[in-house]
Coordinates of C-alpha atoms in Angstrom, one line a residue:
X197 CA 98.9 87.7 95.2
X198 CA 97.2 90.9 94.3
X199 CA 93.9 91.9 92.7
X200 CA 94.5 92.2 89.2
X201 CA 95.3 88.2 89.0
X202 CA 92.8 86.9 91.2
X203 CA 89.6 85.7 91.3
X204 CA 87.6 86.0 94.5
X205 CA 86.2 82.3 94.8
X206 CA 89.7 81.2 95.0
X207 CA 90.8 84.5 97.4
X208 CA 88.2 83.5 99.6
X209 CA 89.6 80.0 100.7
X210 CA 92.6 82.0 101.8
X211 CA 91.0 84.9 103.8
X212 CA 91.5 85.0 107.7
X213 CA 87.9 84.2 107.8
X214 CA 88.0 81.1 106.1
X215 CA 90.8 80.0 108.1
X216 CA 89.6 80.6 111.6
X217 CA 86.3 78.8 110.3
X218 CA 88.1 75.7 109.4
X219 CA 90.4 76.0 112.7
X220 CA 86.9 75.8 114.5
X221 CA 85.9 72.9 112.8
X222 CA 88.7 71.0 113.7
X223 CA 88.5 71.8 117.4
X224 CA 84.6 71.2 117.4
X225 CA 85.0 68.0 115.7
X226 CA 87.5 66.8 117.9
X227 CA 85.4 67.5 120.9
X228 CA 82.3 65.4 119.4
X229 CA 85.1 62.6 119.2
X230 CA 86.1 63.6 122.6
X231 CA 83.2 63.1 124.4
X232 CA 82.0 59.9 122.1
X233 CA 85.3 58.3 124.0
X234 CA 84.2 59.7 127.3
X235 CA 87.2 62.0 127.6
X236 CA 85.1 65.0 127.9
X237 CA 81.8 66.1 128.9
X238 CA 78.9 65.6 126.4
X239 CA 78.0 69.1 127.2
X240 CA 81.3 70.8 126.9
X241 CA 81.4 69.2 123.4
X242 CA 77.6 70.9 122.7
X243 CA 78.7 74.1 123.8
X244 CA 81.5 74.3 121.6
X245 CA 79.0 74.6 118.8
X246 CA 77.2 77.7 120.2
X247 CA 79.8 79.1 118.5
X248 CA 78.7 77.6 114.9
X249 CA 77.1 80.8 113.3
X250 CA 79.5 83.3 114.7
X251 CA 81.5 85.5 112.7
X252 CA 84.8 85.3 114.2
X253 CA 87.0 88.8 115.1
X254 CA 89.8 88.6 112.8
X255 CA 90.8 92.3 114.6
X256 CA 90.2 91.0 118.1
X257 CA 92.5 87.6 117.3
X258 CA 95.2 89.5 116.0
X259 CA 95.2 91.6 119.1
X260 CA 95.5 88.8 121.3
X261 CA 97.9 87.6 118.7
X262 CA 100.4 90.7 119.3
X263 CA 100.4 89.8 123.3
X264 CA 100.9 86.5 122.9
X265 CA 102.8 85.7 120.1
X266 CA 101.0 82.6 119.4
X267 CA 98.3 82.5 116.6
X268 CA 96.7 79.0 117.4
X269 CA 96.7 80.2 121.4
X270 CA 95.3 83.7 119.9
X271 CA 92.2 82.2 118.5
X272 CA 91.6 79.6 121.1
X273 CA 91.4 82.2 123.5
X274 CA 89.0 84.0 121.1
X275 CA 86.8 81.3 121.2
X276 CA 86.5 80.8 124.7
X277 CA 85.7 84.4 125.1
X278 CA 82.8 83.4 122.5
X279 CA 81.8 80.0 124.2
X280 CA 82.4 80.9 127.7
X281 CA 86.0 79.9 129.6
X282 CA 83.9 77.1 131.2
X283 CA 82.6 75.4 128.4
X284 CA 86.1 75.8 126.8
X285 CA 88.1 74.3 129.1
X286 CA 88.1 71.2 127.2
X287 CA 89.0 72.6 123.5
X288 CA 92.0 71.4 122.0
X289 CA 92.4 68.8 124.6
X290 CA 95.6 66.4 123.9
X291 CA 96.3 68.2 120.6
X292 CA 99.3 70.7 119.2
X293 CA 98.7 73.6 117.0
X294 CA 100.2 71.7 113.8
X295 CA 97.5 69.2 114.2
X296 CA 95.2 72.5 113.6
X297 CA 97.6 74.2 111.1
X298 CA 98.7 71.5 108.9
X299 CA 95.3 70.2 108.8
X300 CA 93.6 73.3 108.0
X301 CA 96.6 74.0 105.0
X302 CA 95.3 70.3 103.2
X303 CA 92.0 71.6 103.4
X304 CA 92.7 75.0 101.9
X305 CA 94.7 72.9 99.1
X306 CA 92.1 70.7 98.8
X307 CA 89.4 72.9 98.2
X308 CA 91.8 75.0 95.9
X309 CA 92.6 72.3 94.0
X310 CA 88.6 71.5 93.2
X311 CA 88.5 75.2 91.9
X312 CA 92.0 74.7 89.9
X313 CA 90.4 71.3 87.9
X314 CA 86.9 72.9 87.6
X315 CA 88.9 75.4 85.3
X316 CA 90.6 72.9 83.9
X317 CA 87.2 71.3 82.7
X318 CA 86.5 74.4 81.1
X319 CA 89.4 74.5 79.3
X320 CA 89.9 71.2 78.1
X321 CA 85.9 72.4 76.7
X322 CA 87.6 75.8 74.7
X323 CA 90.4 73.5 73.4
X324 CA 88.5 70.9 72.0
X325 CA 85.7 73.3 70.6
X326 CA 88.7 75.3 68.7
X327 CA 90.5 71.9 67.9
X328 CA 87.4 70.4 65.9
X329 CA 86.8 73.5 64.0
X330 CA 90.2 73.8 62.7
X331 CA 90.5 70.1 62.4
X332 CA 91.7 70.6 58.5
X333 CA 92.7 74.3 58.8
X334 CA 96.8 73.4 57.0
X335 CA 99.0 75.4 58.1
X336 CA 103.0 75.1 58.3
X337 CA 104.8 73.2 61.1
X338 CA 108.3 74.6 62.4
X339 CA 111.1 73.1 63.9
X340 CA 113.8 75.9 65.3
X341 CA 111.5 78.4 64.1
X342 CA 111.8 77.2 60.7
X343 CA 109.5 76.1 58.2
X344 CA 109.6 72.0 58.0
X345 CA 106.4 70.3 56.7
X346 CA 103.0 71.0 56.6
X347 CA 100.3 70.3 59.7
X348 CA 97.3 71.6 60.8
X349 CA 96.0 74.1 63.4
X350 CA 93.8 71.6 64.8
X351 CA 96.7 69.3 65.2
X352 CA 98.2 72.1 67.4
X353 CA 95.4 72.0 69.5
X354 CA 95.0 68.8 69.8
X355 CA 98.5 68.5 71.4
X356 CA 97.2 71.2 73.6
X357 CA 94.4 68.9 75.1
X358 CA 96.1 65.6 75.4
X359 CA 98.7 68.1 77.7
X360 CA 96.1 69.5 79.5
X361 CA 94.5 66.4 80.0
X362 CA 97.4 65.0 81.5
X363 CA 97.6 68.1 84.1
X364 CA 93.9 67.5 84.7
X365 CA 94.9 64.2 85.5
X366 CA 98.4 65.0 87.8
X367 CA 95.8 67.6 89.7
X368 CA 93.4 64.7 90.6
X369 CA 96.5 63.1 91.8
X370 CA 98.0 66.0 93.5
X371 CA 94.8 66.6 95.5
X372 CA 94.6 62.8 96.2
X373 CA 98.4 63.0 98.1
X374 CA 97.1 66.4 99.9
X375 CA 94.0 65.2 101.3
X376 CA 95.6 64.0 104.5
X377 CA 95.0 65.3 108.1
X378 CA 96.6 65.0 111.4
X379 CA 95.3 64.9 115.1
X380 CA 98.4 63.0 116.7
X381 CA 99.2 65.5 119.6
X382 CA 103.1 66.3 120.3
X383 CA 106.0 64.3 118.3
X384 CA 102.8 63.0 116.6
X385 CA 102.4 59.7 119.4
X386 CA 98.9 60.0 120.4
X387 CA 99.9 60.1 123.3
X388 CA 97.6 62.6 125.3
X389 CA 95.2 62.2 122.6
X390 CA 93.1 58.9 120.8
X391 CA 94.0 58.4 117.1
X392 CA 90.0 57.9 116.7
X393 CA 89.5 61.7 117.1
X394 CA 91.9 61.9 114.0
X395 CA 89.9 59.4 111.9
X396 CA 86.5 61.4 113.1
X397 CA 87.8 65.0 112.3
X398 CA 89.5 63.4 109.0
X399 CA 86.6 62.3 107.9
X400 CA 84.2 65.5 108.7
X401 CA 86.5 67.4 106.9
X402 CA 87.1 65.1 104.0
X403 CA 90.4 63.8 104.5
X404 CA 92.2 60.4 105.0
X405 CA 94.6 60.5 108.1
X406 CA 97.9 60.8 108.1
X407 CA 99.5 57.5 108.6
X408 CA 102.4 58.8 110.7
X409 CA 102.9 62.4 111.4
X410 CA 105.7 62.8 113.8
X411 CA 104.2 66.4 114.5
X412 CA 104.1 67.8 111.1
X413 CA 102.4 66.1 108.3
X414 CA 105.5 65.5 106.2
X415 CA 106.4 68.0 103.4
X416 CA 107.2 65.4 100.7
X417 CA 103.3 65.7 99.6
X418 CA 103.2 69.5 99.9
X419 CA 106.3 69.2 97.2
X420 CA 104.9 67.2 95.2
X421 CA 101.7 69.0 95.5
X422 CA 103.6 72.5 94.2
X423 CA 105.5 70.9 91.8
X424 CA 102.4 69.4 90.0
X425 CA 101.3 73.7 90.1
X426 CA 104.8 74.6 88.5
X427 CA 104.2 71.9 85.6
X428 CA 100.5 73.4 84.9
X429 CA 101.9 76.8 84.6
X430 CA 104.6 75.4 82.1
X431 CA 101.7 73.8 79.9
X432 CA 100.0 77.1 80.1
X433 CA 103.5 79.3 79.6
X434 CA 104.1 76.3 76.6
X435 CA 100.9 77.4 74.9
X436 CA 100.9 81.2 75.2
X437 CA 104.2 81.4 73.6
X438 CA 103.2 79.3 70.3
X439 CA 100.4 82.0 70.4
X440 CA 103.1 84.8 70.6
X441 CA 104.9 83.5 67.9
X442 CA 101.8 82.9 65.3
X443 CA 100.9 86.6 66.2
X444 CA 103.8 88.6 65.0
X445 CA 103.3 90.6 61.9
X446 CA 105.6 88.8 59.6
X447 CA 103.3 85.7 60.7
X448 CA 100.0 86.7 62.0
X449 CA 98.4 83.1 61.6
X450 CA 96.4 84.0 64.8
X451 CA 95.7 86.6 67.0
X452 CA 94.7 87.4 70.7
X453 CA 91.1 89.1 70.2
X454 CA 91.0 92.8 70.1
X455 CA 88.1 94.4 71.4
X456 CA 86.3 97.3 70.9
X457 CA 88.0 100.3 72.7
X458 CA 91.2 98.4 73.1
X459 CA 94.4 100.5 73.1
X460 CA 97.8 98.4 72.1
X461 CA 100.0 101.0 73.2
X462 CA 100.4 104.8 74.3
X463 CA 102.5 105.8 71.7
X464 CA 102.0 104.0 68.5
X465 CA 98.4 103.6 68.0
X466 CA 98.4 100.7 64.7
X467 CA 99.8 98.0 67.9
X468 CA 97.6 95.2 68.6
X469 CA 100.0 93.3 71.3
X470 CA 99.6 89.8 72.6
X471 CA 99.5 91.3 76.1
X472 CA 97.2 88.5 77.7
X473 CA 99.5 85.2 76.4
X474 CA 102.5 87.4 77.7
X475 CA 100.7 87.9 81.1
X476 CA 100.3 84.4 81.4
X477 CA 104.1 83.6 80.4
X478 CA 104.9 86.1 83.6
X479 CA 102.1 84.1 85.8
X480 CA 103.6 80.9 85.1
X481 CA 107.0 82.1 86.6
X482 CA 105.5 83.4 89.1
X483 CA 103.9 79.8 89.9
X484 CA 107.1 77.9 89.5
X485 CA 108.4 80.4 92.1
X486 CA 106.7 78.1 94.9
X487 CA 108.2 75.0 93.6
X488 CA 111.8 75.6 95.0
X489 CA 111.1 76.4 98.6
X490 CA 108.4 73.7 98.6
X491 CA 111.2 71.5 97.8
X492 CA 113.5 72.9 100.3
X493 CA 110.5 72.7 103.0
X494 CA 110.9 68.9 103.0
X495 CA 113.8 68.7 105.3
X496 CA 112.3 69.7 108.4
X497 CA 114.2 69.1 111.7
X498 CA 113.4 66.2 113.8
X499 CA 110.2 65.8 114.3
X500 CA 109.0 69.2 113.6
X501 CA 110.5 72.5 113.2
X502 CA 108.8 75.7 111.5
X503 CA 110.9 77.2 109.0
X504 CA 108.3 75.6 106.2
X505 CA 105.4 77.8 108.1
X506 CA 106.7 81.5 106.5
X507 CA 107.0 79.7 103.0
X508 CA 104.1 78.1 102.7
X509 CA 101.9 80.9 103.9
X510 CA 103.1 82.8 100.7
X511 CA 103.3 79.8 98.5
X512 CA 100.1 78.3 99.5
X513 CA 97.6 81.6 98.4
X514 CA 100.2 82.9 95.6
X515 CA 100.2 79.7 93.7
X516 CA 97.3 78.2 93.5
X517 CA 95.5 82.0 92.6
X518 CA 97.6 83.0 90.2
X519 CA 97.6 79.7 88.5
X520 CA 93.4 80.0 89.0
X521 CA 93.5 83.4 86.9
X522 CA 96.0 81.8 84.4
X523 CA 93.7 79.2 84.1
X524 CA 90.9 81.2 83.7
X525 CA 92.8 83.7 81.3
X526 CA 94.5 81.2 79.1
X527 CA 90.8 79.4 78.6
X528 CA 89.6 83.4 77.5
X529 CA 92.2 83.7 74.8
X530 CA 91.8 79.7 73.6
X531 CA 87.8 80.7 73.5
X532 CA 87.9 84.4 71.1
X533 CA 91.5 83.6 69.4
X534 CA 91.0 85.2 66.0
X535 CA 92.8 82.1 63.3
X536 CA 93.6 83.4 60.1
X537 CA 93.6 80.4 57.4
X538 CA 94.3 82.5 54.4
X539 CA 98.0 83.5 56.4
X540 CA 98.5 80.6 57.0
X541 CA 98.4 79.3 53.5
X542 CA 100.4 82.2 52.2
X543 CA 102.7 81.2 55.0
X544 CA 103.2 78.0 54.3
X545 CA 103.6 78.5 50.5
X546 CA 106.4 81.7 51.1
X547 CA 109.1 79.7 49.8
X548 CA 107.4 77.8 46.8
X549 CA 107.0 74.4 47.7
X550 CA 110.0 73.9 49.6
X551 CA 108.5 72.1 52.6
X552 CA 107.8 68.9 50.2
X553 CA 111.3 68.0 49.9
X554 CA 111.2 65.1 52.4
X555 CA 108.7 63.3 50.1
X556 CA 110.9 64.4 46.9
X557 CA 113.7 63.1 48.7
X558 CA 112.2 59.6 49.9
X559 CA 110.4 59.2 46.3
X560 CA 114.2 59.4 44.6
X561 CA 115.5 56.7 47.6
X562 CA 112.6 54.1 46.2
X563 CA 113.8 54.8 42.8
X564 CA 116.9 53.8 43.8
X565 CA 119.6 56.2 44.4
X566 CA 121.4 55.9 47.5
X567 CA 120.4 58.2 50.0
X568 CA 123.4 60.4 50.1
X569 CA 122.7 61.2 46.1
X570 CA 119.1 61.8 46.8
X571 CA 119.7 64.2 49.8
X572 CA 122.3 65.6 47.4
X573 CA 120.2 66.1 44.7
X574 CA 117.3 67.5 47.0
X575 CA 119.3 70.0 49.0
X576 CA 120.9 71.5 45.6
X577 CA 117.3 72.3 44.4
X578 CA 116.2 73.7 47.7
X579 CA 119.4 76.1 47.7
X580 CA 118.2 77.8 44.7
X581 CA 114.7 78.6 46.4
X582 CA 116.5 79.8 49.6
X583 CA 118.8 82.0 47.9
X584 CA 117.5 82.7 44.6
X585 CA 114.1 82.7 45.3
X586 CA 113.2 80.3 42.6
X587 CA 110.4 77.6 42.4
X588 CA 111.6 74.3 43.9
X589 CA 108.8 72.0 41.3
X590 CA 110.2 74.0 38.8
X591 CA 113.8 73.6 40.0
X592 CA 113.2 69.4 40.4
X593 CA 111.3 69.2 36.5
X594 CA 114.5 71.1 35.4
X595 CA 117.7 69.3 37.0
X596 CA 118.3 66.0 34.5
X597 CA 119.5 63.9 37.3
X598 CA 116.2 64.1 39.2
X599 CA 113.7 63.7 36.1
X600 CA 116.4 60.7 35.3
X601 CA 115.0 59.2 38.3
X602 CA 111.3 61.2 38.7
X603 CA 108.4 62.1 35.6
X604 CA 107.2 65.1 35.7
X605 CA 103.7 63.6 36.9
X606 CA 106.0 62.2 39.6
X607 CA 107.4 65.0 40.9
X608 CA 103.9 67.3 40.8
X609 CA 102.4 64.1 43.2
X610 CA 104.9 65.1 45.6
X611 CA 103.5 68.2 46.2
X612 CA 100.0 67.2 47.4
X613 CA 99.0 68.8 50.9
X614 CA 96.6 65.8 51.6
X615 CA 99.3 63.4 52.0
X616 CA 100.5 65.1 55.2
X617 CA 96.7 65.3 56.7
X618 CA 96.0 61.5 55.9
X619 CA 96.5 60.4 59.6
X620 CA 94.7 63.5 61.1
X621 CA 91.5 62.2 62.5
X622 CA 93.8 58.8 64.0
X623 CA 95.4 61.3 66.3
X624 CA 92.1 62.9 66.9
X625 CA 90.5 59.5 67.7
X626 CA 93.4 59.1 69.9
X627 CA 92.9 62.6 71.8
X628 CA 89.0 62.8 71.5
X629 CA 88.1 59.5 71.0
X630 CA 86.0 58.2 68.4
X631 CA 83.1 61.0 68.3

């Protein structure tokens, strides 16, 4: 996580400030539920709120931090130097620090995840805009990179949504499985500690509790959780690279905007680069990075173990801000992409006709040629326009075993664009619904 592919509102969940605030919210909490049982004094619960609008000393914990080795025991002692030692004799009474750590890590994700489907909205809003205006933009469709039959640019965006829609909808899921807490004490018994002050702080902070939680809550959601962020970042990686390919030269069909000022490279000064949709091909690696050791985090020993705490305090920030800017980024380049319609026509008409030979080919099987002879027939027209550069209607009206089969008028109908956009606004009911 560094600067240049962050945004601060999602930084800021992840500073030291906002984690020490959350920390002291789940110890406060618990102290209200405390006292409420009569396990504590009423007014040791108050007077851990004195501490409510204080900016907590991220120096001074750290400090305590290098004596003691124990970050959870390093604020607590920070507080009571706030609060008083009195008054916080009774803070963090029956609990562990993973009831603290892990809770406060479902928060963070929590709140992350709000910011990650926000973007998302916004988005979904770019894709749609761009999908209706080039609704019945054609253009050529590819399979292997090479020209097949004729779509349309909307069409392509149109995929785009119904994806993004179904991460929007694995995100509200994801969050869902996260939103758990834990305030079970040691091995996760409530033994020292009532499972009511779980279901209070749980539900101050948003959270359902965690039905058992030996110590830890278990790391089968937090994989789940990352893996939902690694199949985002493929949508997003998915997307960039069809822009990449429709912006080199010999296609061009669209391009990443070029602003005023802008410089494509230090040497050659004619480049305009797609620099932003190969960022975002580099961010989505970058996200999928987490989704291994999240995995591998699972298999925690016995009840608890800590060899998933170094992993996930990388993971955690890394993944869900860089997939933020991503977000953020891909919605920029969806929003200002420059579409060339004129290229793509030319595009799609580069080798005279050839992409109607399906219809050609179908048309000569309802005359009724066997398929093998119409494929045969077909495929020895579409040779000539391959390598001889000739014109495949004029190649059909001239061989005497198709126009045994085909008129003239026959073969020209075969060659209508509009018979491949007939079905376009179905699949945009489908994706848009009926507006």
């Amino acid at each position: 996580m560094i600067p240049r592919y962050s945004r601060p509102d999602m930084v800021a969940i992840w500073s030291p400030e906002s984690k020490f605030r959350i920390w002291y919210e789940i110890e406060a909490h618990a102290c209200d539920a405390q006292a409420a049982l009569g396990v504590i004094p009423k007014a040791s619960a108050e007077a851990v709120w004195k501490a409510r609008d204080v900016e907590f000393d991220v120096a001074r914990i750290d400090e305590i931090e290098a004596v003691t080795k124990h970050d959870v025991i390093a604020f607590l002692t920070h507080l009571a130097e706030i609060i008083g030692n009195e008054e916080a004799r009774f803070v963090h009474q029956g609990m562990t620090s993973s009831d603290v750590l892990d809770t406060t890590f479902n928060v963070q994700l929590v709140r992350a995840t709000d910011i990650l489907l926000n973007g998302m909205d916004g988005l979904l809003e770019a894709i749609k805009r761009r999908a209706l205006e080039h609704k019945d933009t054609v253009c050529i469709g590819r399979s292997h990179g090479i020209h097949a039959e004729p779509v349309t640019f909307g069409l392509k965006l149109a995929q785009a949504h119904a994806e993004m829609d179904r991460n929007r909808d694995r995100l509200r899921s994801a969050r869902a499985e996260i939103a758990t807490g834990a305030i079970s004490g040691a091995v996760g018994t409530f033994a020292n500690i009532d499972p009511g002050v779980e279901a209070h702080v749980c539900e101050k902070l948003g959270l359902e509790p965690e039905p058992v939680s030996t110590q830890v809550i278990p790391r089968d959601r937090h994989a789940a959780y990352f893996a939902t962020l690694g199949v985002v970042a493929s949508s997003i990686e998915r997307i960039a690279t069809e822009i990449r390919h429709l912006q080199r030269t010999e296609v061009l069909e669209v391009e990443e905007y070029f602003s005023p000022g802008q410089k494509g490279s230090s040497a050659m000064p004619h480049k305009r680069n797609p620099v932003l949709t190969e960022n975002l091909t580099g961010l989505a690696r970058l996200v999928r990075m987490a989704v291994v050791p999240a995995m591998e985090n699972v298999a925690l020993w016995h009840e608890r173990d800590i060899s998933h705490s170094s992993v996930e305090r990388n993971i955690g920030p890394d993944a869900t801000v860089t997939l933020d800017f991503a977000i953020a980024r891909l919605t920029s380049v969806i929003d200002k992409l420059v579409v060339y319609p004129e290229n793509m026509d030319a595009n799609m008409n580069k080798f005279r006709g050839l992409v109607h030979s399906q219809r050609v080919l179908l048309a000569l099987t309802q005359k009724g040629l066997s398929r093998e002879d119409s494929y045969r027939l077909v495929q020895r027209n579409a040779m000539k326009v391959w390598e001889e550069g000739a014109d495949f209607m004029t190649e059909l009206k001239g061989d005497a075993e198709v126009t045994a089969a085909l008129s003239d008028a026959e073969i020209e109908e075969k060659f209508d664009l509009g018979y491949h956009t007939k079905h376009v606004d179905t699949i945009f009911e489908r994706v848009f619904g009926a507006d």
